[in-house]
Amino acid sequence: MKSWKILPLMLALSAPLSAKEPELGKISLASLSTSPDYKKEEASVRFSWKIKAEGRGQLQSSYRILVGKDKDTLKPDGELIWDSGKVEGFESIFMPYEGPALTPDTTYYWTVQLWNNQKEEGPWSAPASFSLPSEKSEPATISGTEAKSTGDFSCSDETLNQLFKAAIDSRKKALTPTPTFQPDGLPWGAPLQLTARGYAFQADLNDYYRSWLDGFVESAEEGGLLPSLAGTGENSKPAPGYSDAGLVVPFALWQLTGDKSLVELAFDPAVAHVGAIQKIDSDFSGKTFGIDRGDYGHKDDPTSSDFLAACVFSLDCRILSEMATAMEHLPYIMQHQVWFSKVREGFQKKYFVDGKLTEKSQTAQILALRYSLLPPEAKQPTADALATRLEKEGLKAGNLGTAAVLPVLSWTDHHEQAVSLAKSFGAEDAAPSAVALANTQEWMFAFLAGFIHQSPGFKSLRVSPFIPTDGSVTEVKAHHETPYGRLAIHWKTSEKGLSATVTVPPNTTGIIALPGEEKAQLTEGGLPLEKAVACQLMRFAQGRHEIIAQSGTYQFELVNP
């Protein structure tokens, strides 16, 4: 049986990973970017850069930023507005400007210099420009249809490839300036939060979701509950699974992009929302609120609103505890961890009786597994029962269950069935929803490619591909543009075993977990792993060879005995 938890990444950044040290080269800048600093009252800016590094094991140890009005004098002894000085640190995304107030509608230039992990000084980057809009500036119309691509996926199965493309098309149709989802083409919170991670894997959507989130949190009721959709009127009234978009979306974007400003915007409204739920559900047993919207899209397989409310309350508590960690708010970290434990205890008393779930829908099984609400001994039997039902009945769950069904199957030793179910969305007579397509795409990145962030923005990461044992998928090639650079994998199975080329972005570290037999021969670049540079076998666990790796591209071969 596979582990139910992702193993923590334990890595000292300065520790050597092999007897042979990496051949360190200079690190330079691949690209520079700026974004507004939403935390400050006056208009300001944040700086980010991606690193181009020679060889493996490259980490930034220090940086220095210069800002000025004239790119020709943008140098340490030139006419500057701000000089950060040499700052020690590994961070390279969303670094705040800390100089004098900037003037809107004025062009500024900036450059950055880096030092590598051997304290070697790099060159200054070519200057990049930025300007801040004034209050008189017309706000830009933001659409998610033409957002910059941040990922790609292809594999040996053409049906899955076509589903990946269909998910991109669904994003372009749904994320118009005002999001449009069924029913009625409205910006409902449920499909927005259920598609956010999948869409964010494929495109840069932070500005789009921020624009939506601004209006969404402003539409909160006086008591704190967030709406079903931004605005006023009957449709905006709160509902479990819909109102939670105000937590799920900013949390998902923070985890994928490392942009904490979305959490900062949502945090106070999220605290008020979860506090309002707790007042309604003071005994933590699951009590619905607002409008009874249920699990939209189910096929004669309803789930009670109280059950759904308990599930999303548990999710909200876990997310809010993580958001409180980002905000360094210890009391809220502890409070919402305690509330989650109480929700799980109340759930088991009310909905898990005599060793069985009292709710009989597929969505009930899926969400109980997805949100870790069952006793440990009940997890695998429930997963097996779900798999049997899906085999006999097909998928009858609505959007809330559909969004989680593929990862639940893959996590619980039913990965081959997950592949089969995903492919069924591409059948000739199938009409998968935007939720089904976006979550299938996310599952492709997270399971078939194996991309897992272990800290926000993939600063530390895990590459752990789930490879079907039935030969239904024999090759995958995928990449995702993290804030630090490209994360990529190309794996292929053969009669001998597995080959995998993996790229870990500069200025990050990771664990590469390759499935295979314990006594398999494992090489990198044609050499035994113990002779490889900047990577080292950590252990064999749960059927995987876990390799700790610094940045760089690795070519692994795993030959089974």
XYZ file of C-alpha atoms in Angstrom, residues 36-293:
258
model
C 2.804 45.468 -8.027
C 3.497 45.393 -4.283
C -0.056 45.152 -2.992
C 1.034 45.162 0.656
C 2.054 48.835 0.648
C -0.425 51.701 0.773
C 1.474 53.740 -1.813
C 2.112 52.386 -5.289
C 5.205 50.201 -5.264
C 6.766 47.226 -7.007
C 8.250 43.769 -6.410
C 11.164 42.273 -8.345
C 11.609 38.686 -9.563
C 14.253 37.007 -11.669
C 15.006 33.607 -13.111
C 18.542 32.272 -13.064
C 20.552 30.821 -15.900
C 23.202 28.540 -14.420
C 26.026 26.457 -15.825
C 26.158 22.882 -14.532
C 24.390 21.448 -11.527
C 23.876 22.379 -7.923
C 23.618 26.099 -8.563
C 22.101 28.287 -5.889
C 22.026 32.018 -5.502
C 23.717 33.069 -2.240
C 23.314 36.868 -2.507
C 21.841 39.551 -4.738
C 21.993 43.314 -5.283
C 19.313 45.434 -6.971
C 19.760 48.896 -8.473
C 16.881 51.193 -9.507
C 17.184 54.450 -11.458
C 15.547 56.695 -14.036
C 18.319 56.432 -16.643
C 19.438 53.032 -17.865
C 22.770 54.507 -19.014
C 23.680 55.493 -15.440
C 22.273 52.319 -13.861
C 25.481 51.206 -12.155
C 26.817 51.210 -8.595
C 28.495 54.629 -8.967
C 25.715 56.101 -11.151
C 22.668 58.249 -10.422
C 20.387 55.879 -8.544
C 17.046 56.055 -6.799
C 17.696 52.918 -4.770
C 20.557 50.505 -4.148
C 19.614 47.463 -2.076
C 23.252 46.760 -1.287
C 24.459 43.178 -1.238
C 21.760 41.063 0.412
C 22.474 37.497 1.488
C 19.697 35.071 0.648
C 18.347 32.427 -1.706
C 15.085 34.203 -2.532
C 14.574 35.484 -6.068
C 10.830 36.085 -6.413
C 8.633 38.977 -5.282
C 11.438 40.904 -3.586
C 10.060 44.283 -2.410
C 11.323 47.689 -3.476
C 12.458 49.539 -0.333
C 13.555 52.907 -1.654
C 11.926 56.368 -1.793
C 8.339 56.691 -3.023
C 7.990 56.165 -6.763
C 6.115 58.524 -9.069
C 3.245 57.033 -11.122
C 3.374 57.212 -14.908
C 7.197 57.434 -14.779
C 9.553 54.986 -16.465
C 12.151 53.432 -14.171
C 14.930 50.957 -14.870
C 16.373 48.219 -12.706
C 19.127 45.636 -12.780
C 20.258 42.857 -10.476
C 23.584 41.159 -9.757
C 23.895 37.677 -8.245
C 26.475 35.630 -6.345
C 26.497 31.822 -6.583
C 26.784 29.366 -3.705
C 30.580 29.606 -3.864
C 30.277 33.386 -3.308
C 31.429 34.091 -6.868
C 30.191 37.383 -8.281
C 28.114 37.353 -11.458
C 27.572 40.085 -14.065
C 24.892 42.749 -13.880
C 21.759 41.934 -15.838
C 20.678 43.988 -18.818
C 18.384 46.792 -17.532
C 14.640 46.189 -17.472
C 11.995 48.920 -17.263
C 8.807 49.366 -15.267
C 6.268 52.082 -14.441
C 3.435 52.429 -11.964
C -0.064 53.441 -13.092
C -1.650 56.548 -11.620
C -5.086 56.720 -10.018
C -6.323 58.411 -13.205
C -5.207 55.488 -15.352
C -8.020 53.385 -16.755
C -7.931 49.911 -15.191
C -6.872 47.268 -17.679
C -9.415 44.660 -18.744
C -7.992 41.348 -17.566
C -8.801 38.118 -19.365
C -7.501 34.619 -18.804
C -7.985 33.616 -22.432
C -4.632 34.908 -23.686
C -2.584 34.283 -20.553
C 1.040 33.251 -21.012
C 1.518 29.467 -21.127
C 3.350 27.952 -18.159
C 3.266 24.264 -19.007
C 2.900 21.499 -21.559
C 2.213 17.762 -21.495
C 2.265 14.909 -23.971
C 2.287 11.151 -23.574
C 2.012 7.877 -25.457
C -1.805 7.922 -25.281
C -3.427 10.216 -27.840
C -6.736 10.431 -25.979
C -4.993 11.980 -22.984
C -3.122 14.363 -25.282
C -6.404 15.543 -26.768
C -7.881 16.002 -23.284
C -4.929 18.202 -22.356
C -5.646 20.427 -25.356
C -9.363 20.433 -24.533
C -8.542 21.682 -21.028
C -6.652 24.628 -22.537
C -9.650 25.409 -24.755
C -11.989 25.198 -21.744
C -9.869 27.732 -19.861
C -9.987 30.141 -22.790
C -13.775 29.837 -22.941
C -14.338 30.115 -19.187
C -11.867 32.800 -18.079
C -13.197 35.722 -20.059
C -13.087 39.105 -18.238
C -16.094 37.836 -16.259
C -15.707 34.074 -15.618
C -18.432 31.964 -17.204
C -19.399 28.543 -15.891
C -22.497 26.375 -15.970
C -25.245 26.688 -14.993
C -26.279 29.898 -16.731
C -22.769 31.038 -17.700
C -22.164 32.778 -14.351
C -18.924 33.204 -12.326
C -19.885 30.573 -9.756
C -17.435 30.032 -6.899
C -17.531 26.228 -7.070
C -16.206 25.731 -10.618
C -13.820 28.672 -10.133
C -12.145 27.037 -7.147
C -12.343 23.536 -8.611
C -10.541 24.562 -11.823
C -8.012 27.037 -10.381
C -5.084 24.646 -9.833
C -5.484 22.949 -13.188
C -5.688 26.235 -15.055
C -2.768 27.714 -13.076
C -0.567 24.768 -14.082
C -1.107 25.699 -17.741
C -1.057 29.532 -17.683
C 0.020 32.621 -15.737
C -3.263 33.699 -14.159
C -2.309 35.548 -10.956
C -3.502 38.948 -12.217
C -6.744 37.434 -13.481
C -7.607 35.684 -10.234
C -6.601 38.746 -8.183
C -9.046 40.875 -10.151
C -11.812 38.325 -9.514
C -10.859 37.876 -5.836
C -11.089 41.615 -5.159
C -14.764 41.609 -6.082
C -15.478 38.261 -4.461
C -14.259 39.115 -0.946
C -15.936 42.530 -1.110
C -19.259 40.718 -1.602
C -19.090 38.974 1.783
C -22.216 39.128 3.944
C -22.264 41.293 7.049
C -21.771 38.211 9.228
C -18.640 37.219 7.308
C -19.844 34.428 5.023
C -18.410 34.681 1.520
C -20.792 34.574 -1.483
C -21.508 31.946 -4.125
C -20.408 34.502 -6.711
C -19.288 38.112 -6.614
C -22.063 40.694 -6.476
C -25.474 40.963 -4.861
C -28.812 39.240 -5.323
C -30.192 35.751 -4.804
C -27.443 33.996 -6.775
C -24.711 35.519 -4.602
C -25.990 34.021 -1.335
C -23.415 31.745 0.397
C -23.264 27.985 -0.133
C -20.814 25.215 0.890
C -18.407 24.419 -1.926
C -19.040 27.794 -3.567
C -18.130 30.336 -0.895
C -14.905 28.425 -0.251
C -13.482 29.808 -3.492
C -12.320 32.784 -1.422
C -9.863 30.470 0.348
C -9.137 27.743 -2.190
C -8.180 30.001 -5.117
C -5.636 32.240 -3.344
C -4.165 29.240 -1.532
C -3.760 27.271 -4.776
C -2.143 30.203 -6.575
C 0.230 30.850 -3.650
C 1.317 27.212 -3.607
C 1.953 27.108 -7.367
C 3.478 30.561 -7.878
C 4.860 31.596 -4.497
C 2.901 34.888 -4.643
C 1.835 35.481 -1.038
C -0.014 38.707 -1.920
C -3.098 36.675 -2.854
C -3.110 35.157 0.640
C -2.669 38.625 2.153
C -5.718 39.874 0.241
C -7.898 36.913 1.219
C -6.739 36.276 4.782
C -9.015 38.542 6.843
C -12.155 37.694 4.805
C -11.223 33.998 5.073
C -10.888 34.225 8.859
C -14.289 35.918 9.055
C -15.862 33.304 6.749
C -14.587 30.296 8.689
C -15.482 31.979 11.973
C -19.038 32.458 10.711
C -19.242 28.773 9.738
C -18.062 27.765 13.205
C -20.861 29.804 14.799
C -23.400 28.015 12.595
C -21.817 24.600 13.167
C -20.728 25.027 16.781
C -20.685 21.285 17.494
C -18.593 20.574 14.356
C -21.044 17.977 13.052
C -21.718 19.502 9.644
C -24.462 22.114 9.157
C -25.168 23.737 5.841
C -25.658 27.460 5.373
C -27.044 29.863 2.785
C -28.547 28.257 -0.292
C -28.695 24.491 -0.789
C -26.747 24.111 -4.059
